[in-house]
XYZ file of C-alpha atoms in Angstrom:
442
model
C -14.298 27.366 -2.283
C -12.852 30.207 -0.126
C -11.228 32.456 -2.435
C -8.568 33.936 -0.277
C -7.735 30.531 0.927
C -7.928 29.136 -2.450
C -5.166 31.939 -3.616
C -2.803 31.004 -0.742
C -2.846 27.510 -1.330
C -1.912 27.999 -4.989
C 0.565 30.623 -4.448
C 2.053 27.866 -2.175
C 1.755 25.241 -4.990
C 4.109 27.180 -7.583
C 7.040 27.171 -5.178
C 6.359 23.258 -5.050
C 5.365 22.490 -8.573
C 9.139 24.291 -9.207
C 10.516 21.836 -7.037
C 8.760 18.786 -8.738
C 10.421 20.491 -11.843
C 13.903 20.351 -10.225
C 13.344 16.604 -8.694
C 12.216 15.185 -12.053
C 15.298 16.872 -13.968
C 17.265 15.117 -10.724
C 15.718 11.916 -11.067
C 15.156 11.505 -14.831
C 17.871 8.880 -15.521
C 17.246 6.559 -12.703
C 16.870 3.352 -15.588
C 20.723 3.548 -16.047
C 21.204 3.141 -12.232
C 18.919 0.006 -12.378
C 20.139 -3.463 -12.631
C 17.741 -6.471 -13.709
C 19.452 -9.910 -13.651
C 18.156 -13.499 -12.944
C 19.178 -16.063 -10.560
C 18.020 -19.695 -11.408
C 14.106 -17.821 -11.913
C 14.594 -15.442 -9.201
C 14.170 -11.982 -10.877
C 16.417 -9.248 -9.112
C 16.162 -5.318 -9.536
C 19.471 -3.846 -7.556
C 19.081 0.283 -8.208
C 22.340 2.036 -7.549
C 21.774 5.074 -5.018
C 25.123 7.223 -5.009
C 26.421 7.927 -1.726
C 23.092 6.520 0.351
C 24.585 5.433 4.082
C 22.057 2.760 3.838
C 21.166 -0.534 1.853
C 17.485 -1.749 1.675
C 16.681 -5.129 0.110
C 12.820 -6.145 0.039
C 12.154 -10.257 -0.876
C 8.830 -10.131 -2.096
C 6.526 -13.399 -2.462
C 4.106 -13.070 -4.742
C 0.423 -13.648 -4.313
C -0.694 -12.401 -0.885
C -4.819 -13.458 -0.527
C -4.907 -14.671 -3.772
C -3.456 -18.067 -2.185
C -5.402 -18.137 1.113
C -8.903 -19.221 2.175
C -11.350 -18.408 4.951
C -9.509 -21.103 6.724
C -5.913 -20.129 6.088
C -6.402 -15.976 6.808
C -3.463 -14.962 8.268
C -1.567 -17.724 7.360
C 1.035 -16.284 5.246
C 1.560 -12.916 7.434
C 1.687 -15.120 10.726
C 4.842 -17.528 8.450
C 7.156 -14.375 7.163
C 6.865 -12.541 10.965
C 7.968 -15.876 12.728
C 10.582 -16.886 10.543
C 12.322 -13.139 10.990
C 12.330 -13.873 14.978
C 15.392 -16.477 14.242
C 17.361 -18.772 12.582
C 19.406 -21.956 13.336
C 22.223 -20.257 12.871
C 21.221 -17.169 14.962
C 18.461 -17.640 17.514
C 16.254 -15.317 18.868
C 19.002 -14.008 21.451
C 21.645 -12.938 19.400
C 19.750 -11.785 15.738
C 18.639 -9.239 18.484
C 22.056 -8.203 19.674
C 23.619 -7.777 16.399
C 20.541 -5.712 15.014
C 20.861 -3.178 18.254
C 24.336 -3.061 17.701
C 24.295 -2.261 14.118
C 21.170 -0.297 14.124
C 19.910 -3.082 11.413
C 16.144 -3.938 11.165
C 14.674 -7.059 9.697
C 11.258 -8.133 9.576
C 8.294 -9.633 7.523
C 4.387 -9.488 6.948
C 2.135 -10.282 4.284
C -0.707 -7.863 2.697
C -3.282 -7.863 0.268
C -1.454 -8.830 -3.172
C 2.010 -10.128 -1.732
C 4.169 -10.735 0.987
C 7.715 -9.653 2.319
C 10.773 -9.891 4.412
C 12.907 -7.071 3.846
C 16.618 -5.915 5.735
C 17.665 -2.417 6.090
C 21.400 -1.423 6.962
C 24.410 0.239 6.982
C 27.057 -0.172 3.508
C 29.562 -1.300 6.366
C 27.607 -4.060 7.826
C 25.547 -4.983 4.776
C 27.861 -7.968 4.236
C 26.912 -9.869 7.969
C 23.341 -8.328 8.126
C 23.091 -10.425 4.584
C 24.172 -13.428 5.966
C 22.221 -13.369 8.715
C 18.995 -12.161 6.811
C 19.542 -15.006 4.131
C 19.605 -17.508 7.183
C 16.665 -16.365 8.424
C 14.726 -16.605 4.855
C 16.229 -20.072 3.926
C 16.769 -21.749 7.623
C 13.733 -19.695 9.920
C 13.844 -21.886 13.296
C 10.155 -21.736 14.003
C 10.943 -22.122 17.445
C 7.753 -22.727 19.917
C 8.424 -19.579 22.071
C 9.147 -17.410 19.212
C 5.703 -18.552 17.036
C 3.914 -18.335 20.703
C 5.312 -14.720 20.856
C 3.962 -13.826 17.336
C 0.965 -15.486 17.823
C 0.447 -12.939 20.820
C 1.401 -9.826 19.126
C -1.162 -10.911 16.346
C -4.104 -11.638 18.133
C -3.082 -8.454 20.395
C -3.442 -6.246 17.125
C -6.816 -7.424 15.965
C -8.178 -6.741 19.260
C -7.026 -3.462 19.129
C -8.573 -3.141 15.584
C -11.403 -4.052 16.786
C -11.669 -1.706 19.702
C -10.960 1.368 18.089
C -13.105 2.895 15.489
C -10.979 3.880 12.554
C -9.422 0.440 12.100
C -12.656 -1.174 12.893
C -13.792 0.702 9.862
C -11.328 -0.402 7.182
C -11.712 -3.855 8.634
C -15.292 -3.539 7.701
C -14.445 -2.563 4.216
C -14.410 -6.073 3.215
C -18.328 -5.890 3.207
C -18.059 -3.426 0.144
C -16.513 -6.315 -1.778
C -18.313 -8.464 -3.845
C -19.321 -12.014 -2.441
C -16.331 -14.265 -2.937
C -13.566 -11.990 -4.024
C -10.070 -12.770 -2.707
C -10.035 -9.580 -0.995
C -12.416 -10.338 1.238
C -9.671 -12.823 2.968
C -8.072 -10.332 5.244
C -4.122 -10.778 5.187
C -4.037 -10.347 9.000
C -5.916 -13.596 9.289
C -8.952 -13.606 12.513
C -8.560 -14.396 15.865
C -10.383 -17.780 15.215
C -7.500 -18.665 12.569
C -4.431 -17.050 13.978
C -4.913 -18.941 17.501
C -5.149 -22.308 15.856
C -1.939 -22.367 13.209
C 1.054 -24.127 15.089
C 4.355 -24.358 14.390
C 4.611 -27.056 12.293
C 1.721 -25.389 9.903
C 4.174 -22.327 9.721
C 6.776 -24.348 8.430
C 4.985 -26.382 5.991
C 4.137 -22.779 4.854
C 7.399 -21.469 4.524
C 8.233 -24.534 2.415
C 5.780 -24.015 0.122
C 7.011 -20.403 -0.463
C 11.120 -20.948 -1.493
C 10.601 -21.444 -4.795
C 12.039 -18.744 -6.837
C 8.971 -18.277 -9.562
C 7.184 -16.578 -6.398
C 9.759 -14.433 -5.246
C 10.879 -11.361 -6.307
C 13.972 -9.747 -4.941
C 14.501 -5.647 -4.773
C 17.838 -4.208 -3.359
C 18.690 0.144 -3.222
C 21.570 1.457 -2.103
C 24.996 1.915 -2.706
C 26.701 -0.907 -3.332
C 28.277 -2.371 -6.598
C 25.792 -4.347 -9.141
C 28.158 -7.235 -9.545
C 29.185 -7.568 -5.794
C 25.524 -7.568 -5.306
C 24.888 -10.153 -7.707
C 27.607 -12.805 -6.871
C 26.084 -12.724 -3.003
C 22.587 -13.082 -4.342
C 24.009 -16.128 -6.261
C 25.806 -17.536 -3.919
C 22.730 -17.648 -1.509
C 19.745 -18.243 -3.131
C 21.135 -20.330 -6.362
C 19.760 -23.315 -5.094
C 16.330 -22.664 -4.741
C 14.376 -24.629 -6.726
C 12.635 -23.244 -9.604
C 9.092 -24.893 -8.894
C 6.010 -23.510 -11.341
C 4.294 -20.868 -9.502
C 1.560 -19.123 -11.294
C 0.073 -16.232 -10.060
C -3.848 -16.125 -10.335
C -5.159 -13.162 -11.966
C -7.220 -10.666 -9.302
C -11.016 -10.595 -10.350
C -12.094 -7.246 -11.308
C -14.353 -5.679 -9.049
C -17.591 -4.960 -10.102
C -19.490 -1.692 -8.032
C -22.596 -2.548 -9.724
C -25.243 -0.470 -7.370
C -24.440 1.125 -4.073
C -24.729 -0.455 -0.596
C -24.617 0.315 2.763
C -24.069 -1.347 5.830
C -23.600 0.002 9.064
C -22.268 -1.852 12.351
C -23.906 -0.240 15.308
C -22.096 1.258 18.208
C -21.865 4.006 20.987
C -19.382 6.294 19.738
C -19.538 9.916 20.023
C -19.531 10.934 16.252
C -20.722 8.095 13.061
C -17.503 6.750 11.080
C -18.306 6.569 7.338
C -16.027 5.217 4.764
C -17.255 5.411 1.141
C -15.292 2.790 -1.641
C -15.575 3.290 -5.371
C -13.713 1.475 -7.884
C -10.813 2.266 -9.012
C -7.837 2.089 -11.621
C -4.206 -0.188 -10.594
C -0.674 1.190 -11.533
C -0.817 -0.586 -15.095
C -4.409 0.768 -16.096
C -3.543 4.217 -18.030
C -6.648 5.881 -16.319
C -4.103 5.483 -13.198
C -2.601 8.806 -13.163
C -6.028 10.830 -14.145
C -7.450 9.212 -11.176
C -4.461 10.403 -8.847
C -5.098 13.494 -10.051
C -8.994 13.428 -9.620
C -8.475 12.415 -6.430
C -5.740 14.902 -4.580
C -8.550 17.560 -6.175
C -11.459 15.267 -4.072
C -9.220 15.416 -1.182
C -8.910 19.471 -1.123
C -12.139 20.117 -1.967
C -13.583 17.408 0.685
C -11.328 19.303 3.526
C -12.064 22.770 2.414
C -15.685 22.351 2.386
C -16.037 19.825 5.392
C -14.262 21.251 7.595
C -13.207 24.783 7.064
C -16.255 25.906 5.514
C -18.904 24.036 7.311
C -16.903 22.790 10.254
C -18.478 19.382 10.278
C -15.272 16.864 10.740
C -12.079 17.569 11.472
C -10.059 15.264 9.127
C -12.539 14.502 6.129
C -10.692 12.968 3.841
C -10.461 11.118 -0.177
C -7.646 8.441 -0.947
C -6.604 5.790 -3.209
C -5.202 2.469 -2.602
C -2.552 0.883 -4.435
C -4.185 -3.243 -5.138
C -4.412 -5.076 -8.371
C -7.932 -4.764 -8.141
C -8.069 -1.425 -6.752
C -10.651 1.117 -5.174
C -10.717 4.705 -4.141
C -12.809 6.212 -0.867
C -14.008 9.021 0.867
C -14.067 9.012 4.848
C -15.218 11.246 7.467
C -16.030 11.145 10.984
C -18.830 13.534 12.178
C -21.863 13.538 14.478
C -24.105 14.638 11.021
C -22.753 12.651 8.645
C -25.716 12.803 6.578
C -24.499 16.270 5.823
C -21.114 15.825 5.627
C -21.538 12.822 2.849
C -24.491 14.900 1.038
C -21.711 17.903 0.481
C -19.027 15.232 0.003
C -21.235 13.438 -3.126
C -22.236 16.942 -4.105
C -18.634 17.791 -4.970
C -18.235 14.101 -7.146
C -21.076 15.262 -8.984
C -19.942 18.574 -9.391
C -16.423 17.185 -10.707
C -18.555 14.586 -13.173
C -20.080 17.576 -14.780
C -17.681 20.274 -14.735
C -14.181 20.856 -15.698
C -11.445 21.664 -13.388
C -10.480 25.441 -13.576
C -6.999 25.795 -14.469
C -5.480 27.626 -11.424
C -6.608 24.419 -9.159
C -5.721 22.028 -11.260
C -2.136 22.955 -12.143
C -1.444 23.548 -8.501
C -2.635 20.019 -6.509
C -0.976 18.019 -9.409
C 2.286 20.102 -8.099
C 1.424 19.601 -4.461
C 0.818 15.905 -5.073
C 4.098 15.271 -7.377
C 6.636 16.703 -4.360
C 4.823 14.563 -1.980
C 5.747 11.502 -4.074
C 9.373 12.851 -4.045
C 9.467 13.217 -0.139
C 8.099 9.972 0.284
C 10.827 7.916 -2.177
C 13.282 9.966 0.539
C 14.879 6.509 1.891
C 16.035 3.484 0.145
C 13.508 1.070 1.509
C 10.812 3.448 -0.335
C 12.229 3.123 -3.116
C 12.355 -0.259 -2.783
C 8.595 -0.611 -1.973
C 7.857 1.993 -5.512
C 10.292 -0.736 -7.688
C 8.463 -3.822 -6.242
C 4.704 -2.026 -6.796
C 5.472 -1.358 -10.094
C 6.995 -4.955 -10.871
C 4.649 -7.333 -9.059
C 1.275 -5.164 -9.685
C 2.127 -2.391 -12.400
C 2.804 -3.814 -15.312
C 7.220 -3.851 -14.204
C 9.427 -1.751 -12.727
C 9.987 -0.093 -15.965
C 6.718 2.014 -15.445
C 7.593 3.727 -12.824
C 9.927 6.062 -14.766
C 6.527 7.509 -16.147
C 4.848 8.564 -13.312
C 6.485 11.700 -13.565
C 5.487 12.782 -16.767
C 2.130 10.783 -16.956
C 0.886 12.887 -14.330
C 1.880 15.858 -15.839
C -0.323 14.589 -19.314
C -3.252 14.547 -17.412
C -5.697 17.289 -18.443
C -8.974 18.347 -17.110
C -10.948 16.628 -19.592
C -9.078 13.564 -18.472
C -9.809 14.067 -14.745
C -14.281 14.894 -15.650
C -14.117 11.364 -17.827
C -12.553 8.987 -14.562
C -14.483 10.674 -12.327
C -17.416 9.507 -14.408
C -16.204 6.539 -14.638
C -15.163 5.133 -10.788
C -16.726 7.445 -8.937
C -20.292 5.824 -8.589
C -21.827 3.086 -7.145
C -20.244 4.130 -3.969
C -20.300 1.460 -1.551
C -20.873 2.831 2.541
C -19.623 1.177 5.701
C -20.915 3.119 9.026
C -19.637 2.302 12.496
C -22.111 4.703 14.963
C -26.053 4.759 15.459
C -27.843 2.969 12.585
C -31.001 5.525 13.373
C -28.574 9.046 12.865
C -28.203 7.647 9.443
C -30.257 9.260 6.339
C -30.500 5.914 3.892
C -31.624 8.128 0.735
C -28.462 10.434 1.455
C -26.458 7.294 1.545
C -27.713 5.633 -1.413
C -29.506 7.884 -4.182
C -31.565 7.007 -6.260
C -32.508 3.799 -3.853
């Protein structure tokens, strides 16, 4: 690694690892601002946030692909967007004049391990953006134009993610799965699915989903716990209880590596590169978060400002139940790019971390987590990760000083552990691709 490059980016770091200091002393006590409370089965976590202008509530239904098939892709997504377009008690027309006037949003999708219709607004009109977001969850209108407008939008944005590259990619990623795994169901649904659900199918959908043993509701913001609580009573008391049990996510089992490319005329080869990878309950979580902002810097400084081959190479980690890690990079030789990209895995399998680096990325990485909890609806997204996928809400008062545990040993062992069997999915011309580069060993 550049040294001179190396030295700016850490002297950098310590000016930000002093301000993780400050937001964790800042932020330590966030449990007592936390209300749980139940309501007939519906669990509720309201955090207080002093003197926030805004109020964020996210009502989260649990499951996500878990409870779809090939045949119903899309289903659930399609069902939580419509029924935000309008209610009985406020169509279409008018749940759009009151959100420009108040400068509310309200909306809903569906992803990979559960779904969502969330409301973000002002303290001063919390109490009508409530009612008329409660409406919408208990009394959605389905109304022909509005599903017919959705259905558009939806069938719009797979085209698109079709068409372009990058998205084409991650939609692609499903091949890396293992035959039969939930995952493999994508939450956006197909264009062969989405154009055949009607409005009636929505509805029999949205049905199905007010019981309150699948939903979960999250509230921050500034607002009183027990004013809070009496409107969440007095709207959603009713529900029934019904018995929802939510199916365990099969592991996923890397057992070799693959590689499968989708050929196309672009002017550089797309790679994407998934290895398995610890969820927010497993404790190798925060070692792996670690391991992987390193992977990320390294990846960049050798990629591209060393060897100039890409110009956003990059190393991430998702945040499913049955979770997975990658490496990505677009570049015309991608054989090299991936050789020097596996070359520093390897390198962080058998050697430790030297001190300098690894004190400063955890820094870098733990003020990035503090900028993005900035606004109450992230906060709300952290509570309801945590709750529904991490083992509870509870948990995420550690991340703080979990990552701050994590030692170099700790960072060699989970590299050695998830970072192999690395599954490939190409989009450019099958014949610029190296196989043995790809998959070593093969």
């Amino acid at each position: 690694m550049n040294t001179s490059i190396m030295k700016s980016l850490i002297a950098t770091l310590s000016i930000l690892v002093a301000f993780s200091v400050s937001g964790a002393a800042q932020t330590a006590s966030t449990d007592a601002a936390i209300t749980e409370f139940d309501v007939n089965g519906l669990k509720v976590i309201f955090k207080k946030r002093t003197s926030s202008p805004t109020i964020s509530v996210g009502l989260y239904v649990r499951g996500g692909v878990r409870n779809a098939t090939p045949e119903t892709a899309g289903l659930e997504n399609f069902t939580l967007q419509a029924a935000m377009e309008g209610s009985k008690s406020y169509p279409k027309a008018v749940l759009r004049r009151e959100l420009a006037r108040t400068g509310s949003s309200i909306g809903g999708a569906s992803g990979t391990d559960f779904g969502a219709m969330s409301v973000v607004s002002t303290k001063q009109d919390f109490p009508e953006m409530w009612r008329m977001f409660t409406d919408l969850v208990l009394n959605p209108a389905f109304a022909k134009e509005d599903v017919e407008r959705i259905r558009i939008a939806l069938l719009s944005g797979i085209a698109d993610a079709n068409s372009q590259p990058d998205n084409a990619l991650s939609m692609l990623g499903s091949k890396a799965l293992p035959v039969g795994h939930p995952y493999a169901v994508p939450s956006e649904g197909t264009a062969e699915t989405i154009a055949k659900f009607t409005p009636a199918d929505l509805r029999s959908y949205h049905k199905g989903l007010l019981a309150s043993s699948r939903l979960l509701l999250v509230a921050v913001g500034d607002y009183e716990p027990d004013v809070f609580k009496q409107m969440v009573t007095e709207s959603f008391a009713k529900l029934p209880k019904g018995n929802y049990q939510e199916k365990p996510v099969p592991p996923l089992v890397f057992d070799k590596a693959t590689l499968d490319i989708s050929e196309r005329s672009v002017p550089t080869n797309y790679v994407k590169g998934y290895f398995r990878a610890p969820n927010l309950a497993d404790p190798d979580y925060y070692a792996m978060r670690v391991a992987t902002a390193i992977l990320q810097s390294r990846v960049y400084q050798i990629v591209r400002v060393q060897r100039n081959l890409s110009y956003a190479p990059n190393a991430e980690m998702d945040e499913d139940a049955a979770n997975t890690g990658n490496i990505y990079v677009t570049a015309v030789d991608a054989n090299e790019a991936v050789r020097l990209m596996l070359a520093i895995i390897e390198d962080m399998k058998q050697n430790l971390v030297e001190r300098d680096e690894f004190e400063g990325l955890p820094g870098y990485f733990l003020t990035t987590y503090y900028l993005d909890q900035e606004t109450d609806i992230a906060q709300v997204r952290v509570l309801a990760n945590y709750e529904l996928i991490g083992g509870g809400w509870r948990n995420s008062e550690k991340f703080i000083p979990s990552i701050n545990a994590v030692t170099p040993e700790a960072v060699r062992d989970v590299c050695r552990k998830y970072m192999k069997n690395i599954r490939f999915v190409v989009i450019g011309n099958p014949n610029a691709i190296d196989r043995r580069i790809f998959l070593p060993g093969s």
